[in-house]
Coordinates of C-alpha atoms in Angstrom, one line a residue:
M1093 CA -0.1 -0.1 0.0
H1094 CA 1.1 3.6 -0.7
D1095 CA 3.1 5.2 2.3
T1096 CA 0.7 8.2 2.2
A1097 CA -2.5 6.1 1.7
R1098 CA -5.4 7.2 3.6
P1099 CA -9.0 5.8 4.1
V1100 CA -11.1 8.1 1.5
F1101 CA -14.6 8.8 2.0
L1102 CA -16.5 10.4 -1.1
H1103 CA -19.6 12.4 -0.2
A1104 CA -22.1 12.9 -3.1
G1105 CA -25.5 13.6 -3.7
W1106 CA -27.8 11.6 -6.0
R1107 CA -26.9 12.3 -9.7
T1108 CA -23.6 13.9 -9.3
A1109 CA -21.3 11.6 -11.2
G1110 CA -20.4 10.4 -7.8
T1111 CA -20.3 6.8 -9.0
W1112 CA -18.6 7.6 -12.0
L1113 CA -15.8 9.0 -9.8
W1114 CA -15.7 6.3 -7.6
S1115 CA -15.2 3.9 -10.3
A1116 CA -12.1 5.8 -11.3
F1117 CA -10.6 4.8 -8.1
R1118 CA -12.2 1.5 -8.0
R1119 CA -10.2 0.5 -11.2
R1120 CA -6.8 0.9 -9.0
D1121 CA -5.2 -2.1 -8.0
E1122 CA -4.5 -0.8 -4.6
V1123 CA -8.0 0.2 -3.8
L1124 CA -10.8 -1.7 -2.3
G1125 CA -13.8 0.2 -3.4
L1126 CA -17.0 0.0 -1.2
Y1127 CA -20.3 1.3 -2.8
E1128 CA -22.7 3.1 -0.4
P1129 CA -22.0 1.4 2.7
L1130 CA -25.3 3.2 4.0
N1131 CA -27.4 1.9 1.3
E1132 CA -30.8 0.2 2.6
S1133 CA -30.3 -2.6 0.0
L1134 CA -27.2 -3.9 2.4
A1135 CA -30.0 -5.0 4.8
T1136 CA -31.6 -7.4 2.6
L1137 CA -28.9 -8.6 0.0
T1138 CA -27.7 -12.0 0.2
L1139 CA -24.5 -13.7 -1.5
R1140 CA -26.9 -15.3 -3.9
T1141 CA -28.6 -12.1 -5.1
L1142 CA -25.6 -9.8 -4.8
G1143 CA -24.8 -9.8 -8.6
S1144 CA -28.3 -8.7 -9.6
M1145 CA -27.2 -5.1 -8.4
R1146 CA -24.8 -3.9 -11.4
P1147 CA -25.0 -1.2 -14.0
A1148 CA -26.1 -3.3 -16.3
A1149 CA -29.3 -3.7 -14.8
T1150 CA -30.0 0.1 -15.0
P1151 CA -28.5 1.6 -18.2
T1152 CA -30.4 4.7 -18.0
S1153 CA -28.5 5.5 -15.0
N1154 CA -25.5 6.1 -17.0
H1155 CA -23.2 4.7 -14.4
P1156 CA -19.7 3.4 -15.8
D1157 CA -20.1 0.4 -18.1
E1158 CA -18.5 -2.2 -16.0
Q1159 CA -19.5 -5.8 -15.2
R1160 CA -18.8 -6.1 -11.3
P1161 CA -21.7 -5.6 -9.2
Y1162 CA -21.8 -2.5 -7.4
F1163 CA -21.6 -4.4 -3.9
E1164 CA -19.0 -7.0 -4.9
E1165 CA -16.4 -5.8 -2.2
F1166 CA -18.9 -6.6 0.6
A1167 CA -19.0 -10.2 -0.1
P1168 CA -16.7 -11.5 3.0
L1169 CA -19.0 -9.6 5.3
F1170 CA -22.1 -11.7 4.3
S1171 CA -23.4 -14.5 6.0
S1172 CA -24.5 -17.8 4.3
R1173 CA -27.2 -18.3 6.8
T1174 CA -28.9 -14.8 7.0
P1175 CA -29.2 -11.9 4.6
G1176 CA -27.5 -8.5 5.2
V1177 CA -24.0 -7.2 5.8
A1178 CA -22.4 -8.0 9.1
G1179 CA -22.9 -5.1 11.2
F1180 CA -25.3 -3.1 9.1
R1181 CA -28.5 -1.5 10.6
R1182 CA -31.5 -0.1 8.8
E1183 CA -31.3 2.7 11.1
F1184 CA -27.8 4.0 9.7
V1185 CA -29.8 5.3 6.3
Y1186 CA -31.8 7.9 7.1
D1187 CA -32.6 7.9 10.9
S1188 CA -29.0 9.4 11.9
F1189 CA -28.8 11.7 8.7
F1190 CA -28.2 14.7 10.9
I1191 CA -26.1 13.5 13.9
A1192 CA -23.9 16.0 15.6
P1193 CA -19.6 15.6 15.3
D1194 CA -19.7 14.7 18.9
T1195 CA -22.6 12.2 18.9
E1196 CA -21.7 8.8 20.5
Y1197 CA -22.8 6.3 17.8
P1198 CA -20.7 3.0 18.4
E1199 CA -22.6 0.8 16.1
L1200 CA -22.0 3.1 13.1
R1201 CA -18.4 3.8 14.0
H1202 CA -17.9 0.1 14.6
Y1203 CA -19.6 -1.1 11.2
L1204 CA -17.2 1.5 9.2
E1205 CA -14.5 0.4 11.1
S1206 CA -14.9 -3.0 9.8
L1207 CA -15.0 -2.0 6.4
V1208 CA -11.7 0.0 6.9
Q1209 CA -10.4 -3.1 8.4
L1210 CA -11.4 -5.2 5.5
A1211 CA -9.7 -3.0 3.1
Q1212 CA -6.3 -2.7 5.3
T1213 CA -6.1 -6.5 6.1
N1214 CA -6.0 -7.3 2.5
G1215 CA -3.2 -4.2 1.7
K1216 CA -5.8 -2.2 0.2
T1217 CA -6.9 1.3 0.6
P1218 CA -10.6 1.6 1.5
V1219 CA -12.7 4.0 -0.8
M1220 CA -16.0 4.5 0.2
K1221 CA -18.7 6.4 -1.7
F1222 CA -21.7 7.7 0.2
C1223 CA -25.2 9.2 -0.9
R1224 CA -26.4 9.0 2.5
A1225 CA -23.8 10.7 4.6
L1226 CA -23.9 14.5 3.7
G1227 CA -25.6 15.7 7.2
R1228 CA -22.9 13.7 9.0
V1229 CA -19.7 14.6 7.4
G1230 CA -18.5 16.5 10.5
W1231 CA -19.5 13.2 12.6
M1232 CA -17.3 11.1 10.3
R1233 CA -14.4 13.5 10.2
K1234 CA -14.3 13.4 14.0
N1235 CA -14.6 9.7 14.3
F1236 CA -12.3 8.8 11.4
P1237 CA -9.8 11.7 11.5
D1238 CA -7.1 9.9 9.4
A1239 CA -9.9 9.4 6.3
A1240 CA -9.6 11.6 3.3
Q1241 CA -13.0 13.6 3.2
I1242 CA -13.8 14.6 -0.2
F1243 CA -17.2 16.2 -1.2
V1244 CA -18.6 15.5 -5.0
M1245 CA -20.9 18.1 -6.1
R1246 CA -22.7 19.2 -9.1
D1247 CA -24.9 22.4 -9.9
P1248 CA -28.6 21.9 -8.3
F1249 CA -30.8 22.2 -11.0
S1250 CA -28.8 19.9 -13.5
Q1251 CA -28.6 17.4 -10.8
W1252 CA -32.2 17.5 -9.8
M1253 CA -33.2 17.4 -13.8
S1254 CA -31.0 14.1 -14.0
A1255 CA -33.2 12.6 -11.2
W1256 CA -36.4 13.9 -12.9
R1257 CA -35.4 12.1 -16.3
L1258 CA -34.6 9.1 -14.7
S1259 CA -37.8 9.1 -12.8
N1260 CA -39.6 9.3 -16.2
D1261 CA -37.1 7.2 -18.5
D1262 CA -36.6 4.3 -15.9
D1263 CA -39.6 4.5 -13.8
N1264 CA -37.4 5.2 -11.0
P1265 CA -38.6 8.0 -8.4
H1266 CA -36.0 7.0 -5.8
H1267 CA -33.8 10.0 -6.2
L1268 CA -36.7 12.7 -6.4
L1269 CA -38.2 11.0 -3.1
A1270 CA -34.9 10.4 -1.0
P1271 CA -34.3 14.2 -0.1
M1272 CA -38.1 14.4 1.0
R1273 CA -37.8 11.5 3.1
V1274 CA -35.0 12.9 5.0
W1275 CA -36.9 16.4 5.7
T1276 CA -40.2 14.4 6.9
L1277 CA -37.7 12.3 9.0
H1278 CA -36.0 15.3 10.4
K1279 CA -38.6 18.1 10.2
D1280 CA -38.0 19.1 13.7
H1281 CA -34.2 19.7 13.4
P1282 CA -33.6 23.5 13.6
L1283 CA -31.7 24.0 10.4
V1284 CA -33.9 21.9 8.2
A1285 CA -36.9 23.6 9.7
L1286 CA -35.1 26.8 8.8
V1287 CA -34.3 26.1 5.3
V1288 CA -37.6 24.3 4.4
K1289 CA -39.3 27.4 5.4
A1290 CA -37.2 29.8 3.5
L1291 CA -38.1 27.8 0.5
R1292 CA -41.4 28.0 1.1
I1293 CA -42.4 24.3 1.3
S1294 CA -43.4 22.0 4.4
A1295 CA -42.9 18.3 5.3
S1296 CA -46.6 17.9 4.8
D1297 CA -46.2 18.7 1.2
F1298 CA -44.5 15.1 0.7
V1299 CA -45.7 11.6 1.3
L1300 CA -43.3 8.6 2.1
P1301 CA -44.4 5.6 0.6
T1302 CA -42.1 2.6 0.9
K1303 CA -43.0 0.7 -2.2
H1304 CA -42.4 1.3 -5.9
A1305 CA -46.0 1.7 -7.3
P1306 CA -47.0 4.6 -4.5
S1307 CA -43.7 6.3 -4.9
R1308 CA -44.2 6.4 -8.3
K1309 CA -47.7 7.6 -7.9
A1310 CA -46.5 10.4 -5.3
V1311 CA -43.9 11.7 -8.0
R1312 CA -46.6 12.1 -10.4
T1313 CA -49.1 13.7 -7.7
T1314 CA -47.0 16.3 -6.2
P1315 CA -46.5 19.4 -8.3
A1316 CA -42.7 19.5 -10.1
H1317 CA -41.7 22.7 -8.4
I1318 CA -42.7 21.3 -4.9
L1319 CA -40.2 18.5 -5.6
Y1320 CA -37.6 20.9 -7.0
R1321 CA -37.9 23.3 -3.9
G1322 CA -37.6 20.2 -1.6
F1323 CA -34.3 19.1 -3.5
L1324 CA -32.8 22.6 -3.5
A1325 CA -33.5 22.8 0.3
F1326 CA -31.7 19.5 0.9
W1327 CA -28.7 20.5 -1.8
L1328 CA -28.2 23.6 0.3
L1329 CA -28.5 22.4 3.7
T1330 CA -26.1 19.2 3.2
A1331 CA -23.7 21.1 1.1
Y1332 CA -23.4 23.8 3.7
L1333 CA -22.7 21.2 6.3
A1334 CA -20.5 19.1 4.1
L1335 CA -18.0 21.6 2.3
P1336 CA -16.3 23.1 5.5
E1337 CA -15.8 19.3 6.7
C1338 CA -13.9 18.1 3.5
E1339 CA -10.5 18.7 2.5
L1340 CA -11.7 19.0 -1.2
A1341 CA -14.5 19.8 -3.2
I1342 CA -15.0 18.4 -6.8
E1343 CA -17.6 20.2 -8.9
T1344 CA -18.2 17.6 -11.4
E1345 CA -20.0 19.7 -14.2
R1346 CA -16.6 21.5 -14.5
L1347 CA -14.2 18.2 -15.2
N1348 CA -14.9 18.7 -19.0
E1349 CA -12.7 21.6 -18.4
S1350 CA -9.0 19.7 -18.8
D1351 CA -7.3 22.5 -16.6
Y1352 CA -9.7 21.6 -14.0
R1353 CA -9.7 18.1 -14.3
L1354 CA -5.8 18.0 -14.1
H1355 CA -5.8 20.1 -11.2
V1356 CA -8.4 17.5 -9.6
Q1357 CA -6.3 14.8 -10.2
R1358 CA -3.2 16.2 -8.7
E1359 CA -5.3 17.3 -5.6
V1360 CA -6.8 13.6 -5.0
E1361 CA -3.1 12.3 -5.5
S1362 CA -1.9 14.6 -2.9
L1363 CA -4.6 13.9 -0.2
T1364 CA -4.8 10.0 -0.8
G1365 CA -1.7 8.8 -2.7
I1366 CA -3.7 7.5 -5.3
A1367 CA -3.4 8.6 -9.1
V1368 CA -6.9 8.6 -10.6
D1369 CA -7.5 8.9 -14.3
L1370 CA -10.4 11.3 -15.1
S1371 CA -10.1 11.8 -18.9
D1372 CA -13.4 10.2 -19.7
A1373 CA -15.2 12.7 -17.8
R1374 CA -18.4 13.6 -19.6
S1375 CA -19.9 17.3 -19.9
L1376 CA -22.2 17.6 -17.2
G1377 CA -22.6 21.4 -17.6
N1378 CA -25.6 23.7 -16.5
V1379 CA -29.0 22.6 -18.2
A1380 CA -30.2 26.0 -19.8
T1381 CA -34.0 26.6 -20.0
S1382 CA -35.7 29.4 -21.7
N1383 CA -39.0 29.3 -19.9
D1384 CA -37.8 29.2 -16.3
F1385 CA -38.9 25.6 -15.9
F1386 CA -40.5 24.7 -12.7
G1387 CA -40.1 28.3 -11.5
A1388 CA -36.5 27.8 -10.9
A1389 CA -35.4 31.3 -10.8
Q1390 CA -37.4 32.4 -7.9
A1391 CA -36.6 28.7 -6.0
H1392 CA -33.1 30.0 -6.3
E1393 CA -33.6 33.4 -5.1
D1394 CA -35.2 31.7 -1.9
A1395 CA -32.3 29.6 -1.8
L1396 CA -29.9 32.6 -1.7
R1397 CA -31.8 33.9 1.3
A1398 CA -32.0 30.6 2.9
L1399 CA -28.1 30.6 2.7
A1400 CA -28.0 34.0 4.4
L1401 CA -30.2 32.8 7.2
L1402 CA -27.9 29.7 7.7
E1403 CA -24.8 32.2 7.7
D1404 CA -26.4 34.2 10.6
I1405 CA -27.8 31.4 12.5
A1406 CA -25.3 28.4 12.2
P1407 CA -21.9 30.3 11.2
A1408 CA -19.8 27.3 9.6
G1409 CA -16.6 26.1 11.1
G1410 CA -13.4 25.8 8.8
K1411 CA -13.5 27.0 5.3
A1412 CA -16.9 29.1 4.5
P1413 CA -19.1 27.4 2.4
G1414 CA -21.2 30.3 1.5
P1415 CA -19.2 31.8 -1.6
I1416 CA -19.1 28.6 -3.7
L1417 CA -22.8 28.0 -2.8
R1418 CA -23.8 31.7 -3.7
E1419 CA -21.8 31.8 -6.7
K1420 CA -23.8 28.5 -8.0
L1421 CA -27.3 29.9 -7.0
T1422 CA -26.6 33.1 -8.4
E1423 CA -25.5 31.4 -11.8
Q1424 CA -28.7 29.2 -11.6
V1425 CA -30.8 32.6 -11.2
Q1426 CA -29.3 34.0 -14.3
I1427 CA -29.8 30.7 -16.5
A1428 CA -33.2 30.5 -15.5
S1429 CA -34.3 34.0 -15.7

């Protein structure tokens, strides 16, 4: 293992190209790529069904075209007698989404430690990609101080449109409803209440079906502008919390710019000791609209006001996230107007 190798935690939202970035790490011989350690599927998968979850099964996701199952590296942690990964608990997924850095949560810490140990026992560097950790990056940083924390972000409207298209093209509403699930579970959290109110929505605007057919109906019956505002509130608060806790932020819509891509590659290698090749980056640039799709311009204006409230009520430690978030939201206002 490289002398400077550290565990790597990639923190991404849904539809940010986080899986593509994780795959670039996974291709390296020195890496053990652990996909979505907090994914609810890890409670029910078995060694027999492990292979069913792979990119080829959902081609419209545009995930990297590789044959290996997403969760292949977890195989040693499965029991032949019971389903699920050893140490995983369902409450890890959303129930603890906003735990504070100093919260004692030994079950989650021991589970993630087991993944780090699995990699290091085999002489590998663990690279974990999370879509369900954005509200608790501070907790992970405190409990795993040796890990490189990297934030993967994308401009909000393009990110949401990717989820919207996947819902329509692949009949997969998960990425649209997951942020709403977080809101309804944590509606009493003071910062959640602040941003949801600022975006002029409420937890009562959303339903939480657990099965596919009701979820599909929920997406079709909830006004699109409400779904977008709910996502935008989620994007803003999670980025505000995650950015100061991470050593590197990667803006995936900029990776088609050669100078920026090379800069990211150098920064990643400096942080982790892993040389990744990002030359196959696709363009994920801003989605331009001429008719203010779903009232996006006003939604972004409201998000800018929510950001100002966050800065007043909960000043961020470390590197202030306000400038980059304000820049992205202002750019979105200009595009949608």
